[in-house]
Amino acid sequence: MVFPDPSHAPLPLVPTPASAQRGEGRLPLTSMTRIVGEATDAPVLIDAVAGRCGIRPEITSDQPQPGDIALRIDAGVAETGGYTLSVADGVEIVGADDAGLFYGIHTLLQLLGEGEEGWGWQRAEISDAPRFSYRGVMLDVVRRFYPVSEVKTVIDRAAALKFNHLHLHLTDDQGWRLQIDSWPLLTEKASTTSAGGDAGGFYTKDDYREIVAHAASRHITIVPEIDLPGHTHAIGVAYPDLVEDPVISDALAQSQAELGQDLPVAGVPFTGWGVGHSSVRIRQERTYDFVRDVLTELSELTPGPYLHIGGDESHGTSAEDFAYFVARVSAMVQELGKTPIAWHEAGAVKDIAAGTIGQFWGSLKPTDAHAAEAAHFVERGGALILSPSDAAYLDMKYDADFPLGLAWAGLVDLRRAYDWDAAEVIDVPTEAIAGVEAPLWAETVRDLSDAEQLMYPRIAAIAEQAWTSPETPERTWESFRARLGALAPLWQADGIRFHPTAEIDWSTR
Ligand code: ACM
């Protein structure tokens, strides 16, 4: 579709709101523009506006005047996390709650543009609320360690797309990334390297608290993952008696040979990409002392409701041992007062703790086994987070020539990331879908620039999947193309190094 008359183009909003009407022209933003009312999140607005056009709106307790930005909270205006936004003679944003007001501010920032008369807000009347309560991004901080400052950058940008959860994959074969006081060798011995042999790192407890607090200031809940019982080679580098010897399958031997990477050796840091060879010792009590200590310290650091216990690719653990372990550890998480989340393979376990949330990472057309595993979480009173790897995995290549990323789940161009429906992947009631998450695994990621190129623009497609109901008129690929292209100046101003895929006509102003 072509929009020759800009007044007919959809508003440049991603994710697109539940309802939006374009008004006439722009309301000027000037050095006289002030912020009035509920100003808790005003610094985010002020910093973003200053960064783009050098104007720093003042906060005032006066009555709003024409041109001002009035911020209010009124639970009656929208569902949880929703808001109304009016840009007419002034701006008024009414959040249903704090988060709703925050999301209204981010919608307003997408309406900021520069024309012949200078900077201004596109006039509009918007009423909006999220489709799903869980809208997540995942960082693999093991294969590539992200310093705290980079995690904060990722948080700020994810929040601008209305994501509200950041899943941190804190432990894996290649390293252990969080200080645990009761088992200090984890970070002393098993944190110094990452995939490919690059330097590693870890978060002290203060670092972690800083991340949690920064995320909370952006209405984002941190979801920490300790991947168990597989993906645990690093634990054995620190505490050899907790982990079995590596199980070298033919598939692992072949993949390591093709990659030119060493096979895993017990007690030695593993820097390859292969998966599935490690398992904690399931039938010894000391393993559960360890897991309980780790999860206890982690829950003390985690104000959010969730602890993710992994459960994927435990090929080094027998099905019987896996079931014993998952049932016991999911119950342990609940004893700590948290809700367990696990990758969908854990749904094979009949007695997984009731209420555990499953994270599905199979394909858009799942195998019967994956679909049954995912559905079992719902049968047990839990819910599902959808991360189909052939649509929502941000580390898949866009096309075969893309220099970064992997391709085992397929190539994921922007349209592939956009054009699916979370309610149609697994046959469960829609109410059982907590939401959607976009993981960025980091085998090929060397720095934040690499991460940004893999994330952007596909993360915007997943944001819309998570926020906007499929019945919304603008939730179409053609509309998304136009809206996303119009966001390019905003992303450039924010310094986001997005992949300029040819699927989009990127706007230059
Ligand atoms: C996964 O991709 N192993 C969850």
XYZ file of C-alpha atoms and ligand atoms in Angstrom:
513
model
C 0.000 0.000 0.000
C 1.214 3.541 -0.778
C 0.101 6.551 1.247
C 0.527 9.481 -1.215
C -1.269 11.884 1.123
C 0.568 11.957 4.462
C -2.683 12.807 6.248
C -3.852 9.286 5.393
C -0.702 7.550 6.564
C -1.092 5.648 9.813
C 0.314 7.439 12.847
C 4.002 6.505 13.257
C 3.366 4.396 16.340
C 4.902 1.026 17.177
C 3.308 -0.899 18.754
C 0.139 0.445 17.200
C -2.465 1.500 19.786
C -5.865 -0.100 20.259
C -7.495 3.003 18.835
C -5.995 6.123 17.288
C -7.283 9.068 15.267
C -4.965 11.445 13.512
C -5.681 15.154 14.145
C -4.774 18.227 12.085
C -1.101 19.142 11.962
C 1.338 19.470 14.829
C 1.104 21.092 18.235
C 4.326 23.084 18.577
C 6.880 22.034 21.180
C 8.745 25.152 22.320
C 10.900 26.359 25.158
C 7.592 27.450 26.808
C 6.218 23.886 26.899
C 5.808 22.690 30.497
C 4.901 19.455 32.228
C 2.019 19.597 34.687
C 0.646 17.002 37.090
C 1.821 13.485 37.954
C 5.505 13.927 37.216
C 7.132 10.714 38.513
C 8.105 9.578 35.021
C 8.555 13.108 33.649
C 12.400 12.805 33.683
C 12.165 10.098 31.004
C 10.099 12.476 28.870
C 12.334 15.478 29.544
C 15.561 13.599 28.771
C 14.153 12.121 25.567
C 12.861 15.491 24.344
C 16.137 17.210 25.261
C 18.109 14.517 23.462
C 16.130 14.991 20.273
C 15.580 18.739 20.057
C 17.540 20.397 22.838
C 14.417 21.666 24.680
C 14.048 20.723 28.375
C 10.396 21.188 29.388
C 10.057 22.377 32.976
C 7.886 20.682 35.558
C 5.372 23.031 37.162
C 2.559 22.744 39.707
C 0.550 25.514 37.934
C -2.674 24.865 36.053
C -2.013 23.585 32.513
C -1.954 26.205 29.759
C -2.253 25.677 26.011
C 0.833 23.854 24.759
C 1.576 22.198 28.112
C 1.803 18.456 28.736
C -0.639 17.387 31.441
C -0.045 14.000 33.086
C -2.670 12.290 35.257
C -3.663 8.922 36.634
C -7.256 7.712 36.606
C -7.954 4.007 36.928
C -11.186 4.461 34.979
C -9.678 5.422 31.619
C -8.337 2.056 30.452
C -7.420 -1.481 31.455
C -4.276 -2.099 33.530
C -1.239 -0.622 31.786
C -3.416 1.426 29.434
C -3.826 5.150 28.898
C -5.533 7.836 26.862
C -3.546 10.479 25.021
C -4.891 13.648 23.472
C -2.806 16.098 21.471
C -4.978 19.115 20.596
C -4.296 22.632 22.007
C -2.196 20.909 24.626
C -1.150 17.388 25.450
C -3.041 15.335 28.002
C -2.020 11.818 28.991
C -4.143 9.899 31.484
C -2.695 6.598 32.655
C -4.870 3.881 34.153
C -1.903 3.410 36.507
C 1.771 4.417 36.697
C 2.746 2.029 33.917
C -0.074 3.266 31.700
C 1.087 6.862 32.107
C 4.631 5.766 31.270
C 3.439 4.036 28.079
C 1.419 7.109 27.142
C 4.610 9.164 27.460
C 6.394 6.786 25.090
C 3.553 7.013 22.589
C 3.815 10.808 22.785
C 7.561 10.599 22.085
C 6.816 8.706 18.862
C 4.527 11.593 17.831
C 7.386 14.105 18.122
C 8.650 15.302 14.768
C 10.296 18.226 13.051
C 8.638 20.141 10.241
C 9.009 23.500 8.535
C 7.655 25.263 11.639
C 10.039 23.453 13.964
C 9.427 20.676 16.469
C 5.963 19.553 17.407
C 3.630 16.719 18.390
C 1.424 15.217 15.698
C -2.157 15.908 16.839
C -4.019 12.718 17.700
C -6.612 11.125 19.978
C -5.498 7.742 21.297
C -6.935 5.168 23.636
C -4.757 2.172 24.354
C -4.142 -0.853 26.560
C -1.925 -3.918 26.227
C -3.085 -7.260 24.881
C -0.751 -9.344 27.056
C 0.491 -8.680 30.581
C 3.863 -10.389 29.876
C 5.884 -8.637 27.188
C 9.469 -9.808 27.392
C 12.950 -9.559 25.969
C 15.730 -11.970 26.945
C 19.451 -11.303 27.093
C 21.892 -14.217 27.129
C 24.508 -12.636 29.387
C 26.507 -15.895 29.406
C 27.589 -16.419 25.801
C 28.324 -12.703 25.835
C 28.545 -10.675 29.050
C 26.794 -7.288 29.032
C 28.099 -4.763 31.571
C 25.472 -3.067 33.751
C 25.480 0.110 31.645
C 24.599 -1.885 28.521
C 21.825 -3.763 30.300
C 20.401 -0.377 31.301
C 20.505 0.787 27.682
C 18.660 -2.346 26.586
C 16.092 -1.741 29.354
C 15.466 1.876 28.319
C 14.955 0.944 24.698
C 12.777 -2.084 25.447
C 10.591 0.046 27.714
C 10.145 2.537 24.869
C 8.511 -0.295 22.896
C 6.303 -1.077 25.910
C 8.066 -4.293 26.965
C 7.652 -4.918 30.688
C 9.881 -7.951 31.437
C 13.610 -8.513 30.932
C 14.616 -12.156 31.255
C 18.308 -12.514 32.140
C 19.773 -15.896 31.189
C 22.385 -15.801 33.968
C 23.982 -19.243 33.824
C 24.905 -21.722 31.132
C 27.678 -24.083 30.073
C 29.984 -21.189 29.230
C 29.758 -19.286 32.488
C 28.085 -18.238 35.721
C 27.214 -14.528 35.887
C 25.786 -13.769 39.354
C 27.521 -13.540 42.714
C 26.226 -16.203 45.111
C 27.666 -15.743 48.599
C 27.162 -19.318 49.774
C 28.934 -20.815 46.726
C 31.646 -18.218 45.972
C 33.652 -20.335 43.516
C 30.852 -19.993 40.940
C 31.970 -16.489 40.050
C 35.595 -16.917 41.157
C 36.232 -19.832 38.829
C 33.411 -19.999 36.289
C 32.777 -16.441 35.121
C 35.958 -15.319 33.413
C 35.302 -16.479 29.839
C 32.373 -16.504 27.419
C 31.548 -18.146 24.087
C 34.434 -18.080 21.638
C 36.898 -17.493 24.494
C 36.145 -13.779 24.893
C 36.319 -12.228 28.338
C 33.409 -12.947 30.647
C 32.311 -11.173 33.787
C 29.647 -11.370 36.441
C 27.194 -9.189 38.322
C 27.892 -8.539 41.980
C 24.794 -8.427 44.117
C 24.980 -4.633 44.060
C 25.212 -4.680 40.260
C 22.184 -6.900 40.130
C 20.223 -4.660 42.511
C 21.155 -1.707 40.321
C 19.761 -3.490 37.265
C 16.571 -4.445 39.122
C 16.074 -0.862 40.342
C 16.741 0.662 36.930
C 14.345 -1.790 35.338
C 11.673 -0.935 37.934
C 12.085 2.752 37.091
C 11.128 1.775 33.524
C 8.237 -0.460 34.648
C 10.215 -3.564 33.762
C 10.381 -6.687 35.932
C 13.608 -8.692 35.869
C 13.097 -12.437 35.345
C 16.305 -14.217 36.395
C 17.110 -17.653 34.978
C 19.350 -20.304 36.475
C 19.382 -22.934 33.727
C 19.058 -26.448 35.244
C 19.635 -29.397 35.208
C 21.454 -29.139 31.838
C 23.463 -26.157 30.558
C 25.450 -26.548 33.784
C 29.042 -27.206 32.664
C 30.198 -23.991 34.380
C 28.947 -25.203 37.753
C 31.346 -28.138 37.386
C 34.261 -25.764 36.749
C 33.630 -24.319 40.210
C 32.318 -27.402 42.045
C 33.244 -30.583 40.133
C 31.277 -32.857 42.450
C 27.964 -31.243 41.483
C 28.090 -32.082 37.773
C 28.287 -35.326 35.759
C 31.016 -35.878 33.173
C 30.106 -34.399 29.782
C 27.935 -36.637 27.579
C 29.430 -36.370 24.094
C 26.658 -37.279 21.660
C 27.325 -37.784 17.948
C 25.425 -34.569 17.250
C 27.626 -32.600 19.649
C 30.835 -34.131 18.296
C 29.754 -33.269 14.758
C 28.691 -29.708 15.537
C 31.895 -28.961 17.470
C 33.976 -30.394 14.616
C 32.108 -28.292 12.031
C 32.609 -25.181 14.146
C 36.275 -26.010 14.752
C 35.634 -25.832 18.499
C 36.950 -28.076 21.282
C 34.738 -30.651 22.937
C 33.749 -29.952 26.542
C 36.124 -31.294 29.195
C 34.949 -31.711 32.785
C 36.202 -28.978 35.089
C 37.649 -26.879 32.243
C 35.824 -23.703 31.072
C 33.844 -24.447 27.909
C 33.908 -21.784 25.195
C 32.197 -23.662 22.358
C 28.617 -23.280 21.157
C 27.500 -26.903 21.466
C 24.578 -27.731 23.747
C 23.165 -30.604 25.713
C 26.192 -32.336 27.219
C 25.953 -31.313 30.867
C 23.822 -32.308 33.833
C 23.968 -31.666 37.540
C 24.019 -34.878 39.614
C 20.357 -35.591 40.117
C 20.519 -38.328 42.769
C 22.677 -36.675 45.397
C 21.327 -34.415 48.137
C 24.206 -31.944 47.878
C 22.841 -30.905 44.466
C 19.583 -29.812 46.125
C 21.477 -27.999 48.910
C 23.241 -26.112 46.137
C 20.070 -25.366 44.143
C 18.197 -24.268 47.272
C 20.995 -21.913 48.332
C 21.247 -20.386 44.874
C 17.494 -19.943 44.455
C 17.162 -18.563 47.988
C 19.808 -15.893 47.389
C 18.310 -15.165 43.993
C 14.790 -14.805 45.359
C 16.085 -12.395 48.013
C 17.507 -10.231 45.208
C 14.375 -10.458 43.083
C 11.310 -8.362 43.889
C 9.517 -9.717 40.804
C 7.283 -12.790 41.045
C 9.246 -15.156 38.785
C 12.299 -17.416 38.980
C 13.140 -19.181 35.706
C 14.704 -22.612 36.218
C 15.577 -23.444 32.606
C 14.901 -27.070 31.752
C 15.842 -26.893 28.056
C 18.054 -29.317 26.147
C 18.867 -31.518 29.130
C 20.167 -34.262 26.858
C 22.724 -35.283 29.472
C 19.936 -36.200 31.940
C 17.695 -39.288 31.634
C 13.943 -38.626 31.298
C 13.337 -40.196 34.703
C 16.003 -38.090 36.411
C 14.765 -34.985 34.596
C 11.240 -35.569 35.897
C 12.481 -36.087 39.457
C 14.583 -32.935 39.313
C 12.004 -30.655 37.676
C 9.195 -31.714 40.041
C 11.418 -31.099 43.057
C 12.965 -27.813 41.953
C 9.712 -26.276 40.631
C 8.165 -27.015 44.050
C 11.229 -25.474 45.723
C 10.675 -22.218 43.820
C 7.113 -22.098 45.087
C 8.290 -22.724 48.650
C 10.426 -19.609 48.196
C 7.248 -17.694 47.374
C 7.946 -17.336 43.655
C 6.291 -18.573 40.477
C 8.521 -20.934 38.508
C 9.026 -20.473 34.779
C 10.630 -23.232 32.688
C 11.352 -23.857 29.011
C 8.680 -26.026 27.416
C 10.593 -29.337 27.713
C 9.804 -29.247 31.442
C 6.144 -29.697 30.457
C 7.021 -33.348 29.812
C 7.100 -33.725 33.585
C 3.700 -34.901 34.819
C 4.246 -33.582 38.361
C 5.775 -30.218 37.598
C 4.568 -27.801 40.286
C 1.018 -26.669 39.539
C 1.013 -23.104 38.254
C 4.453 -23.234 36.647
C 4.643 -21.034 33.558
C 6.006 -22.641 30.403
C 8.131 -20.818 27.857
C 7.578 -22.304 24.422
C 10.548 -22.082 22.054
C 9.516 -24.619 19.395
C 8.436 -23.543 15.949
C 5.288 -21.770 14.772
C 4.100 -25.180 13.596
C 5.155 -27.179 16.660
C 5.810 -30.897 16.723
C 3.121 -32.856 18.558
C 5.561 -33.514 21.404
C 6.429 -29.823 21.864
C 2.775 -28.815 21.671
C 1.837 -31.406 24.306
C 4.667 -30.291 26.590
C 3.576 -26.667 26.290
C -0.102 -27.523 26.858
C 0.752 -29.475 30.021
C 1.685 -26.253 31.855
C -1.845 -25.013 31.200
C -3.387 -28.334 32.253
C -1.512 -27.846 35.546
C -3.042 -24.401 36.041
C -0.079 -22.490 34.660
C 0.273 -20.273 31.633
C 2.466 -19.914 28.561
C 4.990 -17.422 27.290
C 5.410 -17.713 23.519
C 8.913 -17.471 22.055
C 8.635 -19.459 18.817
C 12.219 -19.755 17.641
C 11.394 -19.317 13.938
C 9.696 -15.972 14.584
C 10.658 -14.527 17.975
C 14.333 -15.554 18.312
C 16.295 -12.388 17.688
C 19.513 -14.314 17.093
C 18.340 -16.018 13.897
C 19.814 -14.570 10.709
C 17.593 -12.217 8.687
C 18.818 -13.856 5.490
C 21.477 -16.392 4.581
C 24.114 -13.682 3.971
C 23.583 -11.800 7.211
C 26.959 -11.846 8.997
C 25.577 -12.276 12.518
C 23.303 -14.866 14.028
C 22.509 -18.540 13.609
C 20.053 -20.299 11.307
C 19.090 -23.579 13.015
C 15.473 -22.433 13.482
C 15.322 -20.892 10.013
C 15.872 -17.438 8.573
C 13.752 -14.794 10.275
C 13.224 -11.699 8.191
C 11.173 -8.850 9.607
C 7.947 -10.040 8.041
C 8.435 -13.485 9.549
C 8.950 -11.884 12.975
C 5.768 -9.835 12.456
C 3.269 -12.064 10.735
C 2.076 -14.598 13.304
C -0.388 -14.710 16.147
C 0.559 -15.784 19.639
C -2.908 -17.236 20.181
C -2.595 -19.636 17.259
C 0.620 -21.503 18.029
C -0.465 -23.838 20.845
C -4.022 -25.095 21.254
C -4.828 -23.602 24.660
C -7.396 -20.976 25.713
C -6.153 -17.451 24.912
C -6.486 -16.538 28.616
C -3.723 -19.091 29.299
C -1.230 -17.079 27.251
C 0.647 -14.771 29.590
C 2.424 -13.166 26.695
C 5.321 -13.125 24.308
C 9.096 -12.919 24.698
C 11.898 -12.246 22.225
C 15.167 -13.939 23.291
C 18.555 -12.809 22.018
C 20.989 -15.727 22.329
C 24.534 -14.478 22.038
C 26.861 -17.039 20.441
C 27.633 -14.633 17.563
C 27.276 -11.392 19.503
C 30.602 -9.674 20.268
C 29.406 -6.228 21.307
C 26.310 -4.101 21.795
C 26.352 -3.051 18.158
C 26.005 -6.701 17.092
C 23.184 -7.123 19.583
C 21.375 -4.044 18.275
C 21.599 -5.194 14.659
C 20.025 -8.515 15.554
C 17.387 -6.945 17.799
C 16.339 -4.003 15.656
C 14.004 -3.871 13.849
C 12.628 -7.341 14.706
C 12.137 -6.453 18.355
C 9.557 -3.907 17.185
C 7.587 -6.681 15.484
C 7.552 -8.699 18.703
C 6.576 -5.599 20.680
C 3.511 -5.233 18.492
C 2.760 -8.953 18.777
C 2.834 -8.568 22.563
C 0.971 -5.268 22.883
C -1.594 -5.051 20.113
C -4.607 -7.308 19.570
C -4.847 -8.833 16.115
C -8.301 -7.255 15.617
C -6.793 -3.757 15.739
C -7.230 -2.275 12.237
C -3.622 -1.058 11.912
C -2.146 -4.379 12.986
C -1.208 -5.368 9.443
C 2.142 -5.875 7.787
C 1.617 -2.993 5.338
C 0.676 -0.593 8.107
C 3.588 -1.803 10.247
C 5.979 -1.219 7.347
C 4.835 2.383 7.028
C 4.829 3.057 10.771
C 8.207 1.465 11.371
C 9.839 3.300 8.472
C 8.652 6.554 10.017
C 10.386 5.701 13.316
C 13.876 5.636 11.780
C 14.740 9.248 12.702
C 13.785 8.527 16.326
C 15.940 5.399 16.412
C 18.824 7.239 14.778
C 18.541 10.053 17.323
C 18.643 7.417 20.060
C 21.808 5.933 18.550
C 20.227 2.552 17.784
C 22.306 0.679 15.186
C 19.373 -1.124 13.549
C 19.655 -3.412 10.551
C 18.201 -1.333 7.679
C 16.394 -4.267 6.103
C 15.183 -3.635 2.550
C 11.710 -4.763 3.663
C 11.164 -1.202 4.966
C 11.317 2.210 3.266
C 13.217 3.949 6.044
C 12.327 7.594 6.463
C 15.164 10.103 6.638
C 13.201 12.759 8.550
C 16.658 -22.702 23.980
O 16.721 -22.078 22.901
N 17.513 -23.667 24.238
C 15.655 -22.387 24.974
